[in-house]
Coordinates of C-alpha atoms and ligand atoms in Angstrom, one line a residue:
M29 CA -77.6 -70.5 -199.5
P30 CA -76.7 -73.4 -197.0
I31 CA -79.0 -73.7 -194.0
K32 CA -76.7 -72.5 -191.2
K33 CA -77.1 -75.3 -188.1
V34 CA -77.8 -73.6 -184.6
R35 CA -77.4 -75.7 -181.5
S36 CA -80.8 -75.8 -179.8
H37 CA -81.6 -77.0 -176.0
I38 CA -84.6 -79.0 -177.5
S39 CA -82.9 -81.9 -179.0
P40 CA -84.2 -83.8 -181.8
N41 CA -82.8 -86.7 -179.5
E42 CA -84.4 -85.7 -176.2
A43 CA -82.0 -87.2 -173.8
L44 CA -82.8 -89.9 -171.3
L45 CA -84.4 -88.5 -168.0
F46 CA -82.0 -89.9 -166.1
E47 CA -79.2 -87.7 -168.1
R48 CA -80.9 -84.6 -166.9
S49 CA -80.9 -86.1 -163.1
S50 CA -78.8 -84.4 -160.7
P51 CA -78.6 -84.8 -157.0
G52 CA -81.3 -83.0 -154.8
K53 CA -83.8 -81.9 -157.6
K54 CA -87.4 -82.4 -156.9
A55 CA -90.6 -82.3 -158.6
Y56 CA -92.8 -81.4 -155.4
Q57 CA -92.7 -79.5 -152.5
L58 CA -94.5 -80.9 -149.3
P59 CA -95.4 -78.5 -146.3
D60 CA -93.5 -79.3 -142.6
L61 CA -95.3 -81.8 -140.6
D62 CA -98.1 -80.9 -138.3
V63 CA -97.8 -84.1 -136.4
P64 CA -94.7 -86.1 -134.5
A65 CA -92.4 -87.3 -137.2
V66 CA -92.1 -91.6 -136.8
D67 CA -89.1 -93.3 -137.8
P68 CA -90.4 -95.7 -141.0
R69 CA -87.8 -98.2 -139.6
A70 CA -89.0 -98.6 -136.4
T71 CA -93.0 -99.1 -137.6
L72 CA -92.5 -100.9 -140.7
G73 CA -89.3 -102.9 -139.8
A74 CA -85.9 -101.9 -141.4
E75 CA -85.9 -104.7 -143.8
N76 CA -88.9 -103.1 -145.5
V77 CA -87.8 -99.7 -145.8
R78 CA -85.4 -98.9 -148.8
A79 CA -82.7 -96.1 -148.1
E80 CA -82.9 -95.0 -151.3
I81 CA -83.4 -96.1 -154.8
E82 CA -80.2 -96.5 -156.7
G83 CA -80.1 -94.3 -159.8
F84 CA -83.6 -93.0 -159.7
P85 CA -84.0 -89.9 -161.9
E86 CA -84.0 -86.5 -159.6
V87 CA -85.6 -83.5 -161.9
S88 CA -88.0 -80.7 -161.6
E89 CA -91.6 -80.8 -162.2
V90 CA -91.3 -78.7 -165.6
E91 CA -88.3 -81.2 -166.3
A92 CA -90.4 -83.9 -166.0
I93 CA -93.5 -82.6 -168.2
R94 CA -91.4 -80.9 -170.9
H95 CA -89.6 -84.5 -171.3
F96 CA -92.6 -86.5 -171.7
T97 CA -94.1 -83.9 -173.7
R98 CA -91.7 -84.1 -176.2
L99 CA -91.6 -87.3 -176.1
S100 CA -95.4 -87.7 -176.8
T101 CA -94.8 -85.3 -180.3
W102 CA -92.9 -88.0 -181.6
N103 CA -95.6 -90.7 -182.1
Y104 CA -98.0 -89.9 -185.1
A105 CA -101.2 -89.9 -184.1
I106 CA -105.1 -89.4 -185.2
D107 CA -105.0 -86.2 -183.9
H108 CA -102.1 -85.3 -186.0
G109 CA -103.4 -86.5 -189.4
M110 CA -104.8 -89.5 -191.6
Y111 CA -104.3 -92.9 -190.1
P112 CA -105.1 -95.1 -193.7
L113 CA -104.3 -98.7 -192.0
G114 CA -106.8 -101.0 -193.5
S115 CA -108.2 -103.6 -191.7
C116 CA -108.1 -101.5 -188.4
T117 CA -110.4 -98.8 -188.9
M118 CA -108.4 -96.2 -187.5
K119 CA -111.2 -93.1 -186.7
Y120 CA -111.2 -90.2 -185.2
N121 CA -113.1 -90.8 -181.9
P122 CA -115.0 -87.4 -181.3
R123 CA -114.1 -86.1 -177.5
V124 CA -117.6 -86.0 -176.6
N125 CA -117.2 -90.0 -176.0
E126 CA -114.3 -89.4 -173.5
L127 CA -116.3 -86.9 -171.8
V128 CA -119.1 -89.4 -171.2
A129 CA -117.0 -91.6 -170.1
R130 CA -115.3 -89.4 -167.1
T131 CA -118.6 -88.8 -165.6
E132 CA -117.9 -89.0 -162.5
G133 CA -120.7 -92.3 -161.5
L134 CA -119.1 -94.3 -164.4
A135 CA -115.7 -93.3 -164.2
W136 CA -115.4 -94.2 -160.3
A137 CA -118.0 -97.1 -160.3
H138 CA -116.5 -100.0 -158.6
P139 CA -117.1 -103.7 -159.7
Y140 CA -118.1 -105.0 -156.4
Q141 CA -120.5 -102.3 -155.6
P142 CA -123.5 -103.8 -155.2
E143 CA -126.2 -103.9 -158.0
S144 CA -128.5 -101.7 -156.3
L145 CA -126.0 -99.1 -156.7
S146 CA -125.0 -100.1 -159.7
Q147 CA -128.6 -99.4 -161.6
G148 CA -127.0 -96.7 -164.0
A149 CA -123.9 -98.7 -165.2
L150 CA -126.0 -101.9 -165.7
E151 CA -128.7 -99.2 -167.6
V152 CA -125.6 -98.4 -169.5
M153 CA -124.7 -101.9 -170.5
A154 CA -128.6 -103.0 -171.3
Q155 CA -129.0 -100.0 -173.6
L156 CA -125.6 -100.8 -175.5
E157 CA -127.1 -104.6 -175.9
S158 CA -130.1 -103.6 -177.7
A159 CA -128.4 -101.2 -179.7
L160 CA -125.7 -103.4 -181.1
L161 CA -128.9 -106.0 -181.6
E162 CA -130.7 -103.7 -183.5
I163 CA -127.2 -102.9 -185.5
T164 CA -126.4 -106.7 -185.8
G165 CA -130.1 -108.0 -186.3
M166 CA -128.7 -110.8 -183.7
D167 CA -130.7 -112.1 -180.8
A168 CA -128.4 -111.8 -177.9
V169 CA -125.0 -110.6 -177.4
T170 CA -122.0 -110.7 -174.5
L171 CA -120.0 -107.8 -173.5
Q172 CA -117.5 -109.4 -171.9
P173 CA -114.7 -110.0 -174.3
A174 CA -111.7 -107.3 -174.4
A175 CA -111.2 -107.4 -178.2
G176 CA -111.5 -108.8 -181.4
A177 CA -109.4 -112.1 -181.0
H178 CA -110.6 -112.7 -177.6
G179 CA -114.3 -112.2 -179.0
E180 CA -113.4 -114.7 -181.8
L181 CA -112.3 -117.3 -179.1
T182 CA -115.7 -116.8 -177.2
G183 CA -117.7 -117.3 -180.4
I184 CA -115.7 -120.5 -181.5
L185 CA -116.2 -121.9 -177.5
L186 CA -120.1 -121.2 -177.7
I187 CA -120.2 -123.0 -181.4
R188 CA -117.8 -125.9 -179.8
A189 CA -120.6 -125.9 -176.5
L190 CA -123.5 -126.3 -178.6
L191 CA -122.0 -128.8 -181.1
E192 CA -120.8 -130.9 -178.2
Q193 CA -124.3 -130.6 -176.5
E194 CA -125.5 -131.8 -179.4
G195 CA -123.0 -135.0 -179.1
N196 CA -120.1 -133.9 -181.0
P197 CA -118.0 -131.1 -181.4
R198 CA -116.4 -132.1 -184.6
R199 CA -112.7 -131.4 -185.5
K200 CA -112.2 -128.8 -187.9
I201 CA -112.9 -124.5 -188.6
L202 CA -113.0 -123.4 -192.1
I203 CA -110.9 -120.5 -193.1
P204 CA -111.1 -118.5 -196.1
D205 CA -107.2 -117.5 -197.1
S206 CA -108.4 -113.7 -196.9
A207 CA -108.9 -114.4 -193.2
H208 CA -106.9 -112.2 -190.9
G209 CA -104.5 -114.3 -188.7
T210 CA -106.1 -114.0 -185.6
N211 CA -108.9 -116.4 -187.3
P212 CA -106.8 -119.5 -187.4
A213 CA -105.1 -118.8 -184.1
T214 CA -108.7 -118.8 -182.7
A215 CA -109.4 -122.2 -184.1
A216 CA -106.4 -123.7 -182.8
I217 CA -106.7 -122.7 -179.6
A218 CA -110.1 -123.6 -179.0
G219 CA -108.5 -127.1 -180.2
Y220 CA -109.9 -127.5 -183.7
V221 CA -108.1 -128.1 -186.9
V222 CA -108.0 -125.2 -189.6
E223 CA -108.7 -125.9 -193.0
N224 CA -108.1 -123.2 -195.4
I225 CA -110.7 -122.6 -198.2
R226 CA -109.3 -120.9 -201.4
S227 CA -110.9 -117.6 -202.8
D228 CA -112.0 -117.5 -206.4
E229 CA -110.0 -115.5 -208.9
R230 CA -112.4 -112.2 -207.9
G231 CA -111.2 -112.4 -204.2
L232 CA -114.7 -113.9 -202.9
L233 CA -115.2 -117.1 -200.9
D234 CA -115.4 -120.0 -203.8
L235 CA -118.9 -121.7 -202.9
A236 CA -117.7 -124.9 -205.2
A237 CA -114.4 -125.5 -202.8
L238 CA -116.8 -124.5 -199.8
E239 CA -119.3 -127.1 -200.6
Q240 CA -116.7 -129.7 -201.3
S241 CA -115.1 -128.9 -197.7
V242 CA -118.2 -129.4 -195.7
T243 CA -118.8 -132.4 -193.7
E244 CA -120.0 -133.7 -191.0
D245 CA -116.6 -133.0 -189.3
V246 CA -116.7 -129.0 -190.1
A247 CA -117.8 -127.0 -186.9
G248 CA -117.9 -124.1 -188.8
L249 CA -116.8 -121.4 -190.9
M250 CA -115.1 -118.2 -190.0
I251 CA -115.5 -115.3 -192.5
T252 CA -115.0 -111.6 -192.6
N253 CA -117.6 -109.6 -194.3
P254 CA -117.1 -107.5 -196.0
N255 CA -113.9 -109.5 -196.8
T256 CA -110.4 -108.7 -195.8
L257 CA -110.4 -107.1 -199.7
G258 CA -112.8 -104.7 -198.9
V259 CA -115.1 -106.7 -200.8
F260 CA -118.8 -107.8 -199.9
E261 CA -119.2 -111.7 -199.6
S262 CA -122.5 -111.5 -201.8
R263 CA -123.0 -115.3 -201.9
I264 CA -123.2 -115.3 -197.9
I265 CA -126.3 -116.4 -197.9
A266 CA -125.9 -119.2 -200.1
A267 CA -122.6 -120.2 -197.8
A268 CA -124.4 -120.1 -194.7
E269 CA -127.2 -122.6 -196.5
V270 CA -124.3 -124.7 -197.0
L271 CA -123.3 -124.8 -193.9
H272 CA -126.3 -125.2 -191.9
R273 CA -127.5 -128.2 -194.3
K274 CA -124.2 -130.1 -192.9
G275 CA -125.3 -128.7 -189.3
A276 CA -122.3 -126.3 -188.9
L277 CA -122.0 -122.9 -188.3
L278 CA -121.3 -119.6 -189.3
Y279 CA -118.9 -117.3 -187.5
M280 CA -118.7 -113.5 -189.1
D281 CA -115.6 -111.8 -188.0
G282 CA -117.2 -108.2 -187.7
A283 CA -114.2 -105.8 -187.9
N284 CA -115.1 -104.4 -191.0
M285 CA -118.8 -103.6 -189.4
N286 CA -117.7 -99.9 -190.4
A287 CA -118.9 -100.7 -193.8
L288 CA -122.4 -102.3 -192.9
V289 CA -123.3 -100.6 -189.6
G290 CA -127.0 -99.1 -190.8
I291 CA -126.8 -100.6 -194.2
A292 CA -127.2 -104.4 -193.8
R293 CA -127.4 -106.6 -191.1
P294 CA -125.2 -110.2 -190.4
G295 CA -128.4 -111.9 -188.3
D296 CA -130.4 -111.0 -191.9
F297 CA -127.7 -112.9 -194.0
G298 CA -127.0 -116.2 -192.2
V299 CA -124.8 -115.3 -189.5
D300 CA -124.8 -117.5 -186.3
V301 CA -122.2 -115.9 -184.3
M302 CA -120.0 -112.4 -184.9
H303 CA -117.9 -110.6 -182.8
L304 CA -117.6 -106.6 -183.2
N305 CA -114.5 -104.4 -182.4
L306 CA -115.9 -101.4 -180.3
H307 CA -112.4 -99.8 -180.9
K308 CA -112.6 -99.9 -184.5
T309 CA -116.6 -99.5 -185.4
F310 CA -117.8 -98.0 -182.4
S311 CA -115.6 -95.3 -180.9
T312 CA -112.6 -96.0 -178.6
P313 CA -108.9 -94.7 -179.3
H314 CA -107.2 -97.9 -180.7
G315 CA -103.6 -99.1 -180.4
G316 CA -101.2 -98.6 -178.2
G317 CA -102.5 -101.9 -176.7
G318 CA -104.9 -100.0 -174.6
P319 CA -108.1 -101.6 -173.1
G320 CA -110.5 -102.8 -176.4
G321 CA -114.1 -104.5 -176.5
G322 CA -115.4 -107.4 -178.8
P323 CA -118.9 -108.3 -178.0
V324 CA -120.0 -111.4 -179.4
A325 CA -123.6 -111.7 -180.8
V326 CA -125.1 -114.5 -181.5
K327 CA -128.5 -116.2 -182.6
K328 CA -131.1 -117.9 -180.5
H329 CA -129.4 -121.4 -180.4
L330 CA -126.5 -119.9 -179.1
E331 CA -127.9 -117.9 -176.1
P332 CA -127.5 -120.3 -173.6
F333 CA -124.1 -120.9 -173.7
L334 CA -123.3 -117.1 -173.5
P335 CA -120.5 -116.3 -170.5
V336 CA -121.8 -115.5 -167.3
P337 CA -123.0 -113.1 -165.8
R338 CA -126.1 -112.4 -168.3
L339 CA -128.2 -108.6 -167.4
K340 CA -131.8 -109.8 -166.7
R341 CA -134.8 -107.5 -165.3
A342 CA -136.1 -108.6 -162.0
N343 CA -138.1 -106.6 -159.8
D344 CA -138.0 -103.2 -161.9
A345 CA -134.2 -103.3 -161.8
W346 CA -131.5 -104.7 -163.7
A347 CA -129.6 -107.9 -162.1
F348 CA -126.7 -110.1 -162.8
D349 CA -128.1 -113.8 -163.8
Y350 CA -125.2 -116.3 -162.6
D351 CA -127.9 -119.2 -163.2
R352 CA -126.9 -120.4 -166.4
P353 CA -126.2 -124.1 -166.2
L354 CA -125.2 -124.0 -170.2
S355 CA -122.7 -121.0 -170.1
I356 CA -119.0 -121.4 -171.2
G357 CA -118.2 -119.8 -167.9
K358 CA -116.7 -116.2 -167.7
V359 CA -114.0 -115.0 -170.4
K360 CA -113.2 -111.7 -168.5
A361 CA -113.0 -110.5 -164.9
F362 CA -115.9 -108.5 -164.2
Y363 CA -118.3 -107.5 -167.5
G364 CA -116.0 -106.5 -169.7
N365 CA -113.9 -103.2 -170.3
F366 CA -116.8 -101.0 -169.0
G367 CA -115.1 -97.6 -170.2
V368 CA -115.2 -98.7 -173.7
L369 CA -118.9 -100.0 -173.4
V370 CA -119.4 -96.1 -172.3
R371 CA -117.9 -94.7 -175.4
A372 CA -119.4 -97.0 -177.8
L373 CA -123.1 -96.0 -176.4
A374 CA -122.2 -92.7 -176.5
Y375 CA -120.9 -93.0 -180.1
I376 CA -124.2 -94.3 -180.8
M377 CA -126.5 -92.4 -179.4
A378 CA -124.9 -89.2 -180.8
H379 CA -125.0 -90.4 -184.1
G380 CA -128.3 -91.9 -184.2
G381 CA -129.5 -94.3 -186.8
N382 CA -129.2 -91.9 -189.9
G383 CA -126.2 -90.7 -188.3
L384 CA -124.3 -94.2 -188.1
R385 CA -125.6 -95.3 -191.7
A386 CA -124.4 -91.7 -193.4
A387 CA -121.3 -92.8 -191.0
T388 CA -121.1 -95.8 -193.1
M389 CA -121.9 -94.3 -197.0
D390 CA -118.9 -91.7 -195.9
A391 CA -116.5 -94.4 -195.3
V392 CA -117.4 -96.3 -198.7
L393 CA -117.7 -93.0 -200.2
N394 CA -113.7 -92.1 -199.3
A395 CA -112.4 -95.4 -199.7
N396 CA -114.0 -95.2 -203.2
Y397 CA -112.4 -91.9 -203.9
I398 CA -109.1 -93.2 -203.0
R399 CA -109.7 -96.2 -205.2
K400 CA -110.7 -94.3 -208.5
K401 CA -107.6 -91.4 -207.8
L402 CA -104.9 -94.1 -207.3
E403 CA -105.8 -96.7 -209.8
P404 CA -103.9 -95.0 -212.7
F405 CA -100.7 -95.1 -210.6
F406 CA -100.8 -98.4 -208.7
D407 CA -101.9 -101.9 -209.7
L408 CA -105.4 -103.2 -208.4
P409 CA -105.8 -106.8 -208.4
Y410 CA -109.4 -107.5 -207.3
T411 CA -111.5 -105.2 -209.2
L412 CA -114.8 -106.1 -207.6
P413 CA -116.4 -102.5 -206.3
N414 CA -115.0 -102.3 -202.9
M415 CA -116.6 -100.7 -199.6
H416 CA -114.7 -98.9 -197.0
E417 CA -111.1 -100.0 -198.0
V418 CA -109.2 -100.4 -201.0
V419 CA -106.2 -103.2 -201.5
F420 CA -103.8 -102.1 -204.3
S421 CA -100.4 -104.2 -204.9
D422 CA -96.9 -102.8 -205.8
E423 CA -96.4 -104.7 -208.7
R424 CA -95.6 -101.7 -210.7
Q425 CA -93.6 -100.4 -208.5
A426 CA -91.4 -103.7 -207.7
R427 CA -90.7 -103.8 -211.1
L428 CA -88.4 -100.8 -210.6
G429 CA -87.2 -102.1 -207.3
V430 CA -89.4 -100.5 -204.7
R431 CA -91.9 -102.8 -202.6
T432 CA -94.8 -101.7 -200.7
G433 CA -92.7 -101.4 -197.4
D434 CA -90.8 -98.4 -199.1
I435 CA -93.7 -96.6 -200.2
A436 CA -95.2 -96.8 -196.6
K437 CA -91.9 -95.7 -195.3
R438 CA -92.0 -92.9 -197.7
L439 CA -95.2 -92.0 -196.8
I440 CA -94.0 -90.9 -193.5
D441 CA -92.1 -88.1 -194.9
Y442 CA -95.0 -86.7 -196.4
G443 CA -96.8 -86.5 -193.0
F444 CA -98.9 -89.8 -193.4
H445 CA -99.0 -92.8 -191.1
P446 CA -97.9 -95.8 -193.3
Y447 CA -101.2 -97.7 -194.7
T448 CA -101.4 -102.0 -194.0
V449 CA -98.5 -103.3 -195.5
S450 CA -98.1 -106.7 -197.2
F451 CA -102.0 -107.7 -195.9
P452 CA -104.1 -109.6 -196.9
L453 CA -102.0 -112.3 -197.8
I454 CA -103.7 -112.9 -200.9
V455 CA -102.3 -110.0 -202.7
H456 CA -98.4 -110.1 -203.3
G457 CA -97.1 -106.5 -202.0
A458 CA -100.2 -105.7 -200.6
M459 CA -100.9 -102.1 -200.1
M460 CA -104.0 -101.9 -197.8
I461 CA -105.8 -98.3 -197.5
E462 CA -108.8 -97.4 -195.2
P463 CA -109.4 -93.8 -194.9
T464 CA -112.6 -94.0 -192.8
E465 CA -115.7 -91.6 -192.7
T466 CA -113.9 -89.1 -190.7
E467 CA -111.6 -87.4 -193.2
G468 CA -112.5 -84.7 -195.4
K469 CA -111.7 -84.0 -198.8
L470 CA -108.9 -82.0 -198.1
E471 CA -107.1 -84.7 -196.0
L472 CA -107.7 -87.4 -198.6
D473 CA -106.6 -84.7 -201.4
L474 CA -103.3 -84.8 -199.6
F475 CA -102.9 -88.2 -199.4
I476 CA -103.8 -89.2 -202.8
D477 CA -101.4 -86.1 -203.8
A478 CA -98.5 -87.9 -201.6
M479 CA -99.1 -91.3 -203.1
I480 CA -99.2 -90.0 -206.5
S481 CA -96.3 -87.8 -205.8
I482 CA -94.1 -91.6 -204.4
A483 CA -95.2 -93.4 -207.6
K484 CA -93.5 -90.5 -209.7
E485 CA -90.5 -90.6 -207.2
I486 CA -90.3 -94.3 -208.2
E487 CA -89.5 -93.9 -211.8
T488 CA -87.2 -91.1 -211.1
E489 CA -85.4 -91.7 -207.8
P490 CA -86.2 -95.0 -206.5
E491 CA -83.5 -94.5 -204.1
T492 CA -85.2 -91.9 -202.2
V493 CA -88.2 -93.9 -201.7
K494 CA -85.6 -97.5 -201.0
T495 CA -84.1 -95.4 -198.2
A496 CA -86.9 -93.6 -196.6
P497 CA -88.1 -92.3 -194.2
H498 CA -85.7 -89.1 -194.2
A499 CA -87.7 -87.0 -192.0
T500 CA -87.7 -89.1 -188.8
R501 CA -85.1 -89.1 -186.0
T502 CA -83.9 -92.5 -187.1
S503 CA -84.9 -94.1 -190.7
R504 CA -84.8 -97.6 -190.8
V505 CA -84.5 -99.8 -187.3
D506 CA -83.7 -103.5 -187.7
E507 CA -87.1 -104.6 -187.0
V508 CA -86.5 -108.2 -186.0
K509 CA -84.0 -107.2 -183.5
A510 CA -86.2 -104.6 -181.9
A511 CA -88.5 -107.3 -181.1
R512 CA -86.5 -109.9 -180.4
K513 CA -83.8 -108.2 -178.1
P514 CA -86.0 -104.9 -177.0
V515 CA -83.6 -103.1 -174.4
L516 CA -86.6 -102.3 -171.8
K517 CA -84.3 -101.2 -169.1
W518 CA -81.8 -98.3 -168.4
A519 CA -78.8 -99.0 -166.6
P520 CA -76.8 -96.5 -164.7
A521 CA -73.4 -96.0 -165.1
R522 CA -71.3 -97.1 -162.4
A523 CA -68.5 -95.2 -161.0
Ligands
LIG1 C1 -108.4 -105.9 -186.2 C2 -109.0 -107.6 -186.2 C3 -109.1 -108.6 -185.8 C4 -108.6 -108.3 -184.2 O1 -108.9 -107.8 -183.3 P1 -108.1 -107.3 -181.9 O2 -109.4 -106.6 -181.5 O3 -107.2 -106.5 -182.6 O4 -108.0 -108.6 -181.7 C5 -109.9 -109.8 -185.8 N1 -110.3 -110.0 -187.4 C6 -110.0 -108.5 -188.4 C7 -110.2 -108.8 -189.7 C8 -109.4 -107.3 -188.1 O5 -109.5 -106.8 -188.6

């Protein structure tokens, strides 16, 4: 029987707030004045007072709330379901961390508060520093950088500062072809020439190629471990030795620490400097461009160059030390995104050492469960054991004219956020999947069923997949135009 369409006052294409406006509606009620009224034109000067804001929407409180609540349901979020984006570690962040971050004394602390009144906040930072050092096996850490890419830049500037002090900052940074795009961008902004190192046929750093490329002109190698295929760079210690022999340094992009925490420590396998993404590995809601945290951890020889201020213990209290002549200076206003630091410490302490290790094991188990279940249906170009994420290619489906982007869009119809599309670049038609430790078997099975179902659809009705999504308000938008010519301002229709 055909479904009868009815008109609903809740429109799937929610009207603009401006369109709900009518003159005189207000979202607030103020009591009558109990002091003499003043004319703002007289007190502020007429030129500073606007009679009205032209076209400003006038709506009631409940209209404003319903409008924004309805809009919020259009967004896919980790609170709705799994977010299988690889390389991003989109894990669920327990609410308790939010609760702790909102503790009054922490949430309302002002960065200009004197040190004597900030001891609790400084203690949070000191404890987080020591936890991160234990987890990474490094010697010192700065909490200032606001994101992974910002941490990378800080780290490469530290390398530059050390080499400059030794007499020659050198010219080149080596970067494997599996790297995240931020790595070469970072090296270039820090004034280095980027030289690519090819991965070998198994998807690992090619040691022979590295050996050839490391000259006296190379400042360092930037490597992600486990790499962006989710594979552990098992020859990392040998790679560190090759670099160190020529006076070059090893930078580790720690975005994939979700696979290492509690299991292996970069400080133990030759890394000189690395960043962490607190918003990936250590719990902070992630995405939407909100604040992040990209602490940079170093070995002793880089410690003198870390950004100011550094935390120090003096007279039985915490204090900031600005007297560090070799420091590269500040990289962020104040001391980093403090709320993110609080969440990270809460997350670490709530888990404890064994809990963190268990989270890592679960992340690896989940990714391998997905791998095993999907291997019969999708091409797996690199077959070494993977850790917390798995990268398929669309090769089989591409023969029927369906690409990774189409499959990702069809996933939306099944109620999932797409996986990471077309990254890493060394996998043609990459489908990169990272479930994280926080997904249970029920949700993983739903995701696996959706992927298998799509693989079968592609064999019988590829058009359905090529034109997906079908369950959304809009389907395929012009992504280039949306990025290049965004409409950011609503213009009121003029009478
Ligand atoms: C996310 C990510 C980055 C960049 O981190 P941001 O916090 O987004 O700046 C760098 N490298 C890798 C491998 C990543 O996954």
